[in-house]
Amino acid sequence: VWSPTAIALVWNQITKAAKVDADLHDLRRTYISDQLARGVDLVLVSRMVGHSNPRTTAGYDRRGLAALTTAANAVPAPFSA
């Protein structure tokens, strides 16, 4: 099992070698956003990442306007006679 410090050290070495500016929280945001985009329930994603409050997890959601548009388009049209 890797310690958080060991993971951070390796991540820093990888990003430095690749000349990429990304921190570990970028991975966390991507993972959370991807799970939510796949339709995994927010409460379950919250548990998966170790957050005690789903509001914390929701703050990591980076799906953006496209997700809102998809959700809006999924709402059934009102019944018209």
PDB file of N, CA and C in Angstrom:
ATOM      1  N   VAL A   1       0.852  -1.178   0.000  1.00  0.00           N
ATOM      2  CA  VAL A   1       0.000   0.000   0.000  1.00  0.00           C
ATOM      3  C   VAL A   1       0.896   1.239   0.000  1.00  0.00           C
ATOM      4  N   TRP A   2       0.558   2.169  -0.874  1.00  0.00           N
ATOM      5  CA  TRP A   2       1.343   3.394  -1.000  1.00  0.00           C
ATOM      6  C   TRP A   2       0.838   4.445  -0.021  1.00  0.00           C
ATOM      7  N   SER A   3       1.749   5.172   0.556  1.00  0.00           N
ATOM      8  CA  SER A   3       1.366   6.287   1.421  1.00  0.00           C
ATOM      9  C   SER A   3       1.021   7.500   0.547  1.00  0.00           C
ATOM     10  N   PRO A   4       0.221   8.410   1.071  1.00  0.00           N
ATOM     11  CA  PRO A   4      -0.070   9.630   0.304  1.00  0.00           C
ATOM     12  C   PRO A   4       1.188  10.395  -0.100  1.00  0.00           C
ATOM     13  N   THR A   5       2.194  10.381   0.757  1.00  0.00           N
ATOM     14  CA  THR A   5       3.443  11.084   0.448  1.00  0.00           C
ATOM     15  C   THR A   5       4.161  10.431  -0.725  1.00  0.00           C
ATOM     16  N   ALA A   6       4.194   9.107  -0.743  1.00  0.00           N
ATOM     17  CA  ALA A   6       4.849   8.388  -1.836  1.00  0.00           C
ATOM     18  C   ALA A   6       4.128   8.633  -3.154  1.00  0.00           C
ATOM     19  N   ILE A   7       2.812   8.622  -3.119  1.00  0.00           N
ATOM     20  CA  ILE A   7       2.025   8.879  -4.326  1.00  0.00           C
ATOM     21  C   ILE A   7       2.324  10.291  -4.849  1.00  0.00           C
ATOM     22  N   ALA A   8       2.353  11.261  -3.956  1.00  0.00           N
ATOM     23  CA  ALA A   8       2.624  12.647  -4.351  1.00  0.00           C
ATOM     24  C   ALA A   8       4.022  12.784  -4.951  1.00  0.00           C
ATOM     25  N   LEU A   9       4.999  12.120  -4.372  1.00  0.00           N
ATOM     26  CA  LEU A   9       6.361  12.193  -4.900  1.00  0.00           C
ATOM     27  C   LEU A   9       6.442  11.622  -6.314  1.00  0.00           C
ATOM     28  N   VAL A  10       5.839  10.463  -6.521  1.00  0.00           N
ATOM     29  CA  VAL A  10       5.850   9.849  -7.845  1.00  0.00           C
ATOM     30  C   VAL A  10       5.093  10.713  -8.837  1.00  0.00           C
ATOM     31  N   TRP A  11       3.934  11.225  -8.431  1.00  0.00           N
ATOM     32  CA  TRP A  11       3.150  12.087  -9.319  1.00  0.00           C
ATOM     33  C   TRP A  11       3.956  13.323  -9.726  1.00  0.00           C
ATOM     34  N   ASN A  12       4.643  13.917  -8.774  1.00  0.00           N
ATOM     35  CA  ASN A  12       5.449  15.099  -9.075  1.00  0.00           C
ATOM     36  C   ASN A  12       6.583  14.777 -10.050  1.00  0.00           C
ATOM     37  N   GLN A  13       7.187  13.613  -9.903  1.00  0.00           N
ATOM     38  CA  GLN A  13       8.241  13.191 -10.831  1.00  0.00           C
ATOM     39  C   GLN A  13       7.681  12.987 -12.238  1.00  0.00           C
ATOM     40  N   ILE A  14       6.517  12.361 -12.332  1.00  0.00           N
ATOM     41  CA  ILE A  14       5.900  12.101 -13.634  1.00  0.00           C
ATOM     42  C   ILE A  14       5.536  13.403 -14.331  1.00  0.00           C
ATOM     43  N   THR A  15       4.866  14.295 -13.612  1.00  0.00           N
ATOM     44  CA  THR A  15       4.433  15.543 -14.242  1.00  0.00           C
ATOM     45  C   THR A  15       5.621  16.437 -14.614  1.00  0.00           C
ATOM     46  N   LYS A  16       6.665  16.399 -13.803  1.00  0.00           N
ATOM     47  CA  LYS A  16       7.863  17.185 -14.121  1.00  0.00           C
ATOM     48  C   LYS A  16       8.525  16.637 -15.380  1.00  0.00           C
ATOM     49  N   ALA A  17       8.664  15.335 -15.460  1.00  0.00           N
ATOM     50  CA  ALA A  17       9.287  14.709 -16.631  1.00  0.00           C
ATOM     51  C   ALA A  17       8.463  14.945 -17.899  1.00  0.00           C
ATOM     52  N   ALA A  18       7.150  14.958 -17.748  1.00  0.00           N
ATOM     53  CA  ALA A  18       6.265  15.172 -18.897  1.00  0.00           C
ATOM     54  C   ALA A  18       6.034  16.648 -19.188  1.00  0.00           C
ATOM     55  N   LYS A  19       6.576  17.517 -18.338  1.00  0.00           N
ATOM     56  CA  LYS A  19       6.382  18.959 -18.461  1.00  0.00           C
ATOM     57  C   LYS A  19       4.898  19.314 -18.513  1.00  0.00           C
ATOM     58  N   VAL A  20       4.161  18.706 -17.567  1.00  0.00           N
ATOM     59  CA  VAL A  20       2.717  18.913 -17.447  1.00  0.00           C
ATOM     60  C   VAL A  20       2.441  19.562 -16.098  1.00  0.00           C
ATOM     61  N   ASP A  21       1.585  20.570 -16.114  1.00  0.00           N
ATOM     62  CA  ASP A  21       1.211  21.238 -14.868  1.00  0.00           C
ATOM     63  C   ASP A  21      -0.120  20.655 -14.395  1.00  0.00           C
ATOM     64  N   ALA A  22      -0.061  19.659 -13.540  1.00  0.00           N
ATOM     65  CA  ALA A  22      -1.270  19.012 -13.018  1.00  0.00           C
ATOM     66  C   ALA A  22      -0.971  18.487 -11.620  1.00  0.00           C
ATOM     67  N   ASP A  23      -1.919  18.720 -10.706  1.00  0.00           N
ATOM     68  CA  ASP A  23      -1.725  18.183  -9.366  1.00  0.00           C
ATOM     69  C   ASP A  23      -2.638  16.978  -9.148  1.00  0.00           C
ATOM     70  N   LEU A  24      -2.458  16.346  -8.016  1.00  0.00           N
ATOM     71  CA  LEU A  24      -3.241  15.141  -7.726  1.00  0.00           C
ATOM     72  C   LEU A  24      -4.742  15.421  -7.663  1.00  0.00           C
ATOM     73  N   HIS A  25      -5.108  16.618  -7.273  1.00  0.00           N
ATOM     74  CA  HIS A  25      -6.534  16.932  -7.219  1.00  0.00           C
ATOM     75  C   HIS A  25      -7.154  16.993  -8.610  1.00  0.00           C
ATOM     76  N   ASP A  26      -6.334  17.240  -9.628  1.00  0.00           N
ATOM     77  CA  ASP A  26      -6.837  17.181 -10.999  1.00  0.00           C
ATOM     78  C   ASP A  26      -7.304  15.760 -11.316  1.00  0.00           C
ATOM     79  N   LEU A  27      -6.552  14.773 -10.861  1.00  0.00           N
ATOM     80  CA  LEU A  27      -6.966  13.376 -11.051  1.00  0.00           C
ATOM     81  C   LEU A  27      -8.260  13.083 -10.300  1.00  0.00           C
ATOM     82  N   ARG A  28      -8.347  13.589  -9.102  1.00  0.00           N
ATOM     83  CA  ARG A  28      -9.546  13.376  -8.278  1.00  0.00           C
ATOM     84  C   ARG A  28     -10.772  14.004  -8.938  1.00  0.00           C
ATOM     85  N   ARG A  29     -10.615  15.235  -9.428  1.00  0.00           N
ATOM     86  CA  ARG A  29     -11.725  15.902 -10.126  1.00  0.00           C
ATOM     87  C   ARG A  29     -12.147  15.119 -11.362  1.00  0.00           C
ATOM     88  N   THR A  30     -11.162  14.651 -12.127  1.00  0.00           N
ATOM     89  CA  THR A  30     -11.467  13.878 -13.334  1.00  0.00           C
ATOM     90  C   THR A  30     -12.189  12.582 -12.987  1.00  0.00           C
ATOM     91  N   TYR A  31     -11.702  11.874 -11.983  1.00  0.00           N
ATOM     92  CA  TYR A  31     -12.336  10.618 -11.573  1.00  0.00           C
ATOM     93  C   TYR A  31     -13.791  10.853 -11.150  1.00  0.00           C
ATOM     94  N   ILE A  32     -14.010  11.849 -10.315  1.00  0.00           N
ATOM     95  CA  ILE A  32     -15.361  12.139  -9.831  1.00  0.00           C
ATOM     96  C   ILE A  32     -16.267  12.546 -10.988  1.00  0.00           C
ATOM     97  N   SER A  33     -15.790  13.442 -11.840  1.00  0.00           N
ATOM     98  CA  SER A  33     -16.596  13.882 -12.980  1.00  0.00           C
ATOM     99  C   SER A  33     -16.925  12.717 -13.910  1.00  0.00           C
ATOM    100  N   ASP A  34     -15.963  11.851 -14.153  1.00  0.00           N
ATOM    101  CA  ASP A  34     -16.200  10.688 -15.018  1.00  0.00           C
ATOM    102  C   ASP A  34     -17.237   9.744 -14.424  1.00  0.00           C
ATOM    103  N   GLN A  35     -17.152   9.511 -13.118  1.00  0.00           N
ATOM    104  CA  GLN A  35     -18.131   8.624 -12.477  1.00  0.00           C
ATOM    105  C   GLN A  35     -19.537   9.216 -12.572  1.00  0.00           C
ATOM    106  N   LEU A  36     -19.653  10.510 -12.318  1.00  0.00           N
ATOM    107  CA  LEU A  36     -20.958  11.161 -12.400  1.00  0.00           C
ATOM    108  C   LEU A  36     -21.484  11.150 -13.833  1.00  0.00           C
ATOM    109  N   ALA A  37     -20.600  11.343 -14.812  1.00  0.00           N
ATOM    110  CA  ALA A  37     -21.001  11.300 -16.221  1.00  0.00           C
ATOM    111  C   ALA A  37     -21.498   9.920 -16.622  1.00  0.00           C
ATOM    112  N   ARG A  38     -20.977   8.887 -15.978  1.00  0.00           N
ATOM    113  CA  ARG A  38     -21.423   7.511 -16.251  1.00  0.00           C
ATOM    114  C   ARG A  38     -22.747   7.189 -15.571  1.00  0.00           C
ATOM    115  N   GLY A  39     -23.227   8.131 -14.768  1.00  0.00           N
ATOM    116  CA  GLY A  39     -24.508   7.933 -14.115  1.00  0.00           C
ATOM    117  C   GLY A  39     -24.428   7.348 -12.723  1.00  0.00           C
ATOM    118  N   VAL A  40     -23.223   7.257 -12.172  1.00  0.00           N
ATOM    119  CA  VAL A  40     -23.081   6.765 -10.801  1.00  0.00           C
ATOM    120  C   VAL A  40     -23.650   7.831  -9.862  1.00  0.00           C
ATOM    121  N   ASP A  41     -24.444   7.399  -8.917  1.00  0.00           N
ATOM    122  CA  ASP A  41     -25.108   8.294  -7.968  1.00  0.00           C
ATOM    123  C   ASP A  41     -24.088   9.100  -7.165  1.00  0.00           C
ATOM    124  N   LEU A  42     -24.396  10.373  -6.948  1.00  0.00           N
ATOM    125  CA  LEU A  42     -23.496  11.270  -6.223  1.00  0.00           C
ATOM    126  C   LEU A  42     -23.136  10.736  -4.842  1.00  0.00           C
ATOM    127  N   VAL A  43     -24.097  10.170  -4.143  1.00  0.00           N
ATOM    128  CA  VAL A  43     -23.817   9.646  -2.795  1.00  0.00           C
ATOM    129  C   VAL A  43     -22.831   8.485  -2.875  1.00  0.00           C
ATOM    130  N   LEU A  44     -22.984   7.633  -3.877  1.00  0.00           N
ATOM    131  CA  LEU A  44     -22.049   6.508  -4.036  1.00  0.00           C
ATOM    132  C   LEU A  44     -20.651   7.003  -4.402  1.00  0.00           C
ATOM    133  N   VAL A  45     -20.573   7.964  -5.305  1.00  0.00           N
ATOM    134  CA  VAL A  45     -19.267   8.521  -5.668  1.00  0.00           C
ATOM    135  C   VAL A  45     -18.627   9.150  -4.433  1.00  0.00           C
ATOM    136  N   SER A  46     -19.417   9.841  -3.637  1.00  0.00           N
ATOM    137  CA  SER A  46     -18.915  10.446  -2.417  1.00  0.00           C
ATOM    138  C   SER A  46     -18.290   9.396  -1.505  1.00  0.00           C
ATOM    139  N   ARG A  47     -18.964   8.279  -1.359  1.00  0.00           N
ATOM    140  CA  ARG A  47     -18.423   7.187  -0.533  1.00  0.00           C
ATOM    141  C   ARG A  47     -17.149   6.617  -1.145  1.00  0.00           C
ATOM    142  N   MET A  48     -17.136   6.490  -2.485  1.00  0.00           N
ATOM    143  CA  MET A  48     -15.980   5.911  -3.179  1.00  0.00           C
ATOM    144  C   MET A  48     -14.710   6.727  -2.957  1.00  0.00           C
ATOM    145  N   VAL A  49     -14.863   8.045  -2.870  1.00  0.00           N
ATOM    146  CA  VAL A  49     -13.681   8.900  -2.710  1.00  0.00           C
ATOM    147  C   VAL A  49     -13.422   9.296  -1.266  1.00  0.00           C
ATOM    148  N   GLY A  50     -14.241   8.795  -0.348  1.00  0.00           N
ATOM    149  CA  GLY A  50     -13.998   9.020   1.073  1.00  0.00           C
ATOM    150  C   GLY A  50     -14.515  10.332   1.628  1.00  0.00           C
ATOM    151  N   HIS A  51     -15.448  10.966   0.909  1.00  0.00           N
ATOM    152  CA  HIS A  51     -16.050  12.194   1.437  1.00  0.00           C
ATOM    153  C   HIS A  51     -17.217  11.832   2.348  1.00  0.00           C
ATOM    154  N   SER A  52     -17.341  12.510   3.462  1.00  0.00           N
ATOM    155  CA  SER A  52     -18.457  12.252   4.369  1.00  0.00           C
ATOM    156  C   SER A  52     -19.708  13.016   3.946  1.00  0.00           C
ATOM    157  N   ASN A  53     -19.531  14.044   3.112  1.00  0.00           N
ATOM    158  CA  ASN A  53     -20.656  14.859   2.682  1.00  0.00           C
ATOM    159  C   ASN A  53     -20.680  14.933   1.154  1.00  0.00           C
ATOM    160  N   PRO A  54     -21.782  14.529   0.520  1.00  0.00           N
ATOM    161  CA  PRO A  54     -21.870  14.599  -0.946  1.00  0.00           C
ATOM    162  C   PRO A  54     -21.683  16.016  -1.511  1.00  0.00           C
ATOM    163  N   ARG A  55     -21.934  17.037  -0.707  1.00  0.00           N
ATOM    164  CA  ARG A  55     -21.704  18.417  -1.177  1.00  0.00           C
ATOM    165  C   ARG A  55     -20.230  18.643  -1.504  1.00  0.00           C
ATOM    166  N   THR A  56     -19.376  18.029  -0.717  1.00  0.00           N
ATOM    167  CA  THR A  56     -17.942  18.129  -0.996  1.00  0.00           C
ATOM    168  C   THR A  56     -17.633  17.517  -2.350  1.00  0.00           C
ATOM    169  N   THR A  57     -18.195  16.341  -2.599  1.00  0.00           N
ATOM    170  CA  THR A  57     -17.976  15.644  -3.867  1.00  0.00           C
ATOM    171  C   THR A  57     -18.529  16.458  -5.025  1.00  0.00           C
ATOM    172  N   ALA A  58     -19.696  17.039  -4.852  1.00  0.00           N
ATOM    173  CA  ALA A  58     -20.317  17.842  -5.907  1.00  0.00           C
ATOM    174  C   ALA A  58     -19.418  19.001  -6.322  1.00  0.00           C
ATOM    175  N   GLY A  59     -18.639  19.510  -5.390  1.00  0.00           N
ATOM    176  CA  GLY A  59     -17.722  20.601  -5.699  1.00  0.00           C
ATOM    177  C   GLY A  59     -16.611  20.200  -6.651  1.00  0.00           C
ATOM    178  N   TYR A  60     -16.351  18.928  -6.792  1.00  0.00           N
ATOM    179  CA  TYR A  60     -15.314  18.425  -7.694  1.00  0.00           C
ATOM    180  C   TYR A  60     -15.850  18.179  -9.104  1.00  0.00           C
ATOM    181  N   ASP A  61     -17.137  18.267  -9.307  1.00  0.00           N
ATOM    182  CA  ASP A  61     -17.779  17.969 -10.592  1.00  0.00           C
ATOM    183  C   ASP A  61     -17.379  19.008 -11.634  1.00  0.00           C
ATOM    184  N   ARG A  62     -16.764  18.561 -12.710  1.00  0.00           N
ATOM    185  CA  ARG A  62     -16.311  19.451 -13.778  1.00  0.00           C
ATOM    186  C   ARG A  62     -16.941  19.098 -15.124  1.00  0.00           C
ATOM    187  N   ARG A  63     -18.149  18.533 -15.085  1.00  0.00           N
ATOM    188  CA  ARG A  63     -18.773  18.122 -16.345  1.00  0.00           C
ATOM    189  C   ARG A  63     -19.204  19.306 -17.196  1.00  0.00           C
ATOM    190  N   GLY A  64     -19.549  20.417 -16.607  1.00  0.00           N
ATOM    191  CA  GLY A  64     -19.830  21.622 -17.356  1.00  0.00           C
ATOM    192  C   GLY A  64     -21.175  21.685 -18.033  1.00  0.00           C
ATOM    193  N   LEU A  65     -21.267  22.615 -18.978  1.00  0.00           N
ATOM    194  CA  LEU A  65     -22.516  22.934 -19.659  1.00  0.00           C
ATOM    195  C   LEU A  65     -23.064  21.768 -20.474  1.00  0.00           C
ATOM    196  N   ALA A  66     -22.203  20.955 -21.054  1.00  0.00           N
ATOM    197  CA  ALA A  66     -22.667  19.821 -21.862  1.00  0.00           C
ATOM    198  C   ALA A  66     -23.518  18.865 -21.027  1.00  0.00           C
ATOM    199  N   ALA A  67     -23.124  18.628 -19.785  1.00  0.00           N
ATOM    200  CA  ALA A  67     -23.892  17.742 -18.909  1.00  0.00           C
ATOM    201  C   ALA A  67     -25.242  18.347 -18.572  1.00  0.00           C
ATOM    202  N   LEU A  68     -25.263  19.648 -18.352  1.00  0.00           N
ATOM    203  CA  LEU A  68     -26.533  20.317 -18.062  1.00  0.00           C
ATOM    204  C   LEU A  68     -27.469  20.258 -19.268  1.00  0.00           C
ATOM    205  N   THR A  69     -26.926  20.438 -20.448  1.00  0.00           N
ATOM    206  CA  THR A  69     -27.722  20.364 -21.673  1.00  0.00           C
ATOM    207  C   THR A  69     -28.289  18.965 -21.860  1.00  0.00           C
ATOM    208  N   THR A  70     -27.468  17.946 -21.643  1.00  0.00           N
ATOM    209  CA  THR A  70     -27.930  16.559 -21.760  1.00  0.00           C
ATOM    210  C   THR A  70     -29.040  16.276 -20.764  1.00  0.00           C
ATOM    211  N   ALA A  71     -28.876  16.742 -19.539  1.00  0.00           N
ATOM    212  CA  ALA A  71     -29.898  16.530 -18.515  1.00  0.00           C
ATOM    213  C   ALA A  71     -31.192  17.243 -18.883  1.00  0.00           C
ATOM    214  N   ALA A  72     -31.085  18.459 -19.374  1.00  0.00           N
ATOM    215  CA  ALA A  72     -32.267  19.226 -19.763  1.00  0.00           C
ATOM    216  C   ALA A  72     -32.997  18.560 -20.921  1.00  0.00           C
ATOM    217  N   ASN A  73     -32.239  18.027 -21.863  1.00  0.00           N
ATOM    218  CA  ASN A  73     -32.844  17.350 -23.013  1.00  0.00           C
ATOM    219  C   ASN A  73     -33.507  16.031 -22.643  1.00  0.00           C
ATOM    220  N   ALA A  74     -33.139  15.478 -21.499  1.00  0.00           N
ATOM    221  CA  ALA A  74     -33.716  14.214 -21.059  1.00  0.00           C
ATOM    222  C   ALA A  74     -35.080  14.395 -20.402  1.00  0.00           C
ATOM    223  N   VAL A  75     -35.429  15.634 -20.075  1.00  0.00           N
ATOM    224  CA  VAL A  75     -36.734  15.905 -19.464  1.00  0.00           C
ATOM    225  C   VAL A  75     -37.806  15.757 -20.535  1.00  0.00           C
ATOM    226  N   PRO A  76     -38.826  14.930 -20.280  1.00  0.00           N
ATOM    227  CA  PRO A  76     -39.857  14.723 -21.287  1.00  0.00           C
ATOM    228  C   PRO A  76     -40.609  16.028 -21.590  1.00  0.00           C
ATOM    229  N   ALA A  77     -40.983  16.160 -22.838  1.00  0.00           N
ATOM    230  CA  ALA A  77     -41.762  17.330 -23.250  1.00  0.00           C
ATOM    231  C   ALA A  77     -43.152  17.257 -22.597  1.00  0.00           C
ATOM    232  N   PRO A  78     -43.745  18.400 -22.292  1.00  0.00           N
ATOM    233  CA  PRO A  78     -45.079  18.389 -21.696  1.00  0.00           C
ATOM    234  C   PRO A  78     -46.106  17.793 -22.675  1.00  0.00           C
ATOM    235  N   PHE A  79     -47.106  17.155 -22.113  1.00  0.00           N
ATOM    236  CA  PHE A  79     -48.159  16.552 -22.923  1.00  0.00           C
ATOM    237  C   PHE A  79     -48.979  17.644 -23.582  1.00  0.00           C
ATOM    238  N   SER A  80     -49.171  17.535 -24.872  1.00  0.00           N
ATOM    239  CA  SER A  80     -50.030  18.514 -25.549  1.00  0.00           C
ATOM    240  C   SER A  80     -51.103  17.765 -26.308  1.00  0.00           C
ATOM    241  N   ALA A  81     -52.285  18.328 -26.341  1.00  0.00           N
ATOM    242  CA  ALA A  81     -53.442  17.684 -26.974  1.00  0.00           C
ATOM    243  C   ALA A  81     -53.528  18.019 -28.421  1.00  0.00           C
TER     244      ALA A  81
END
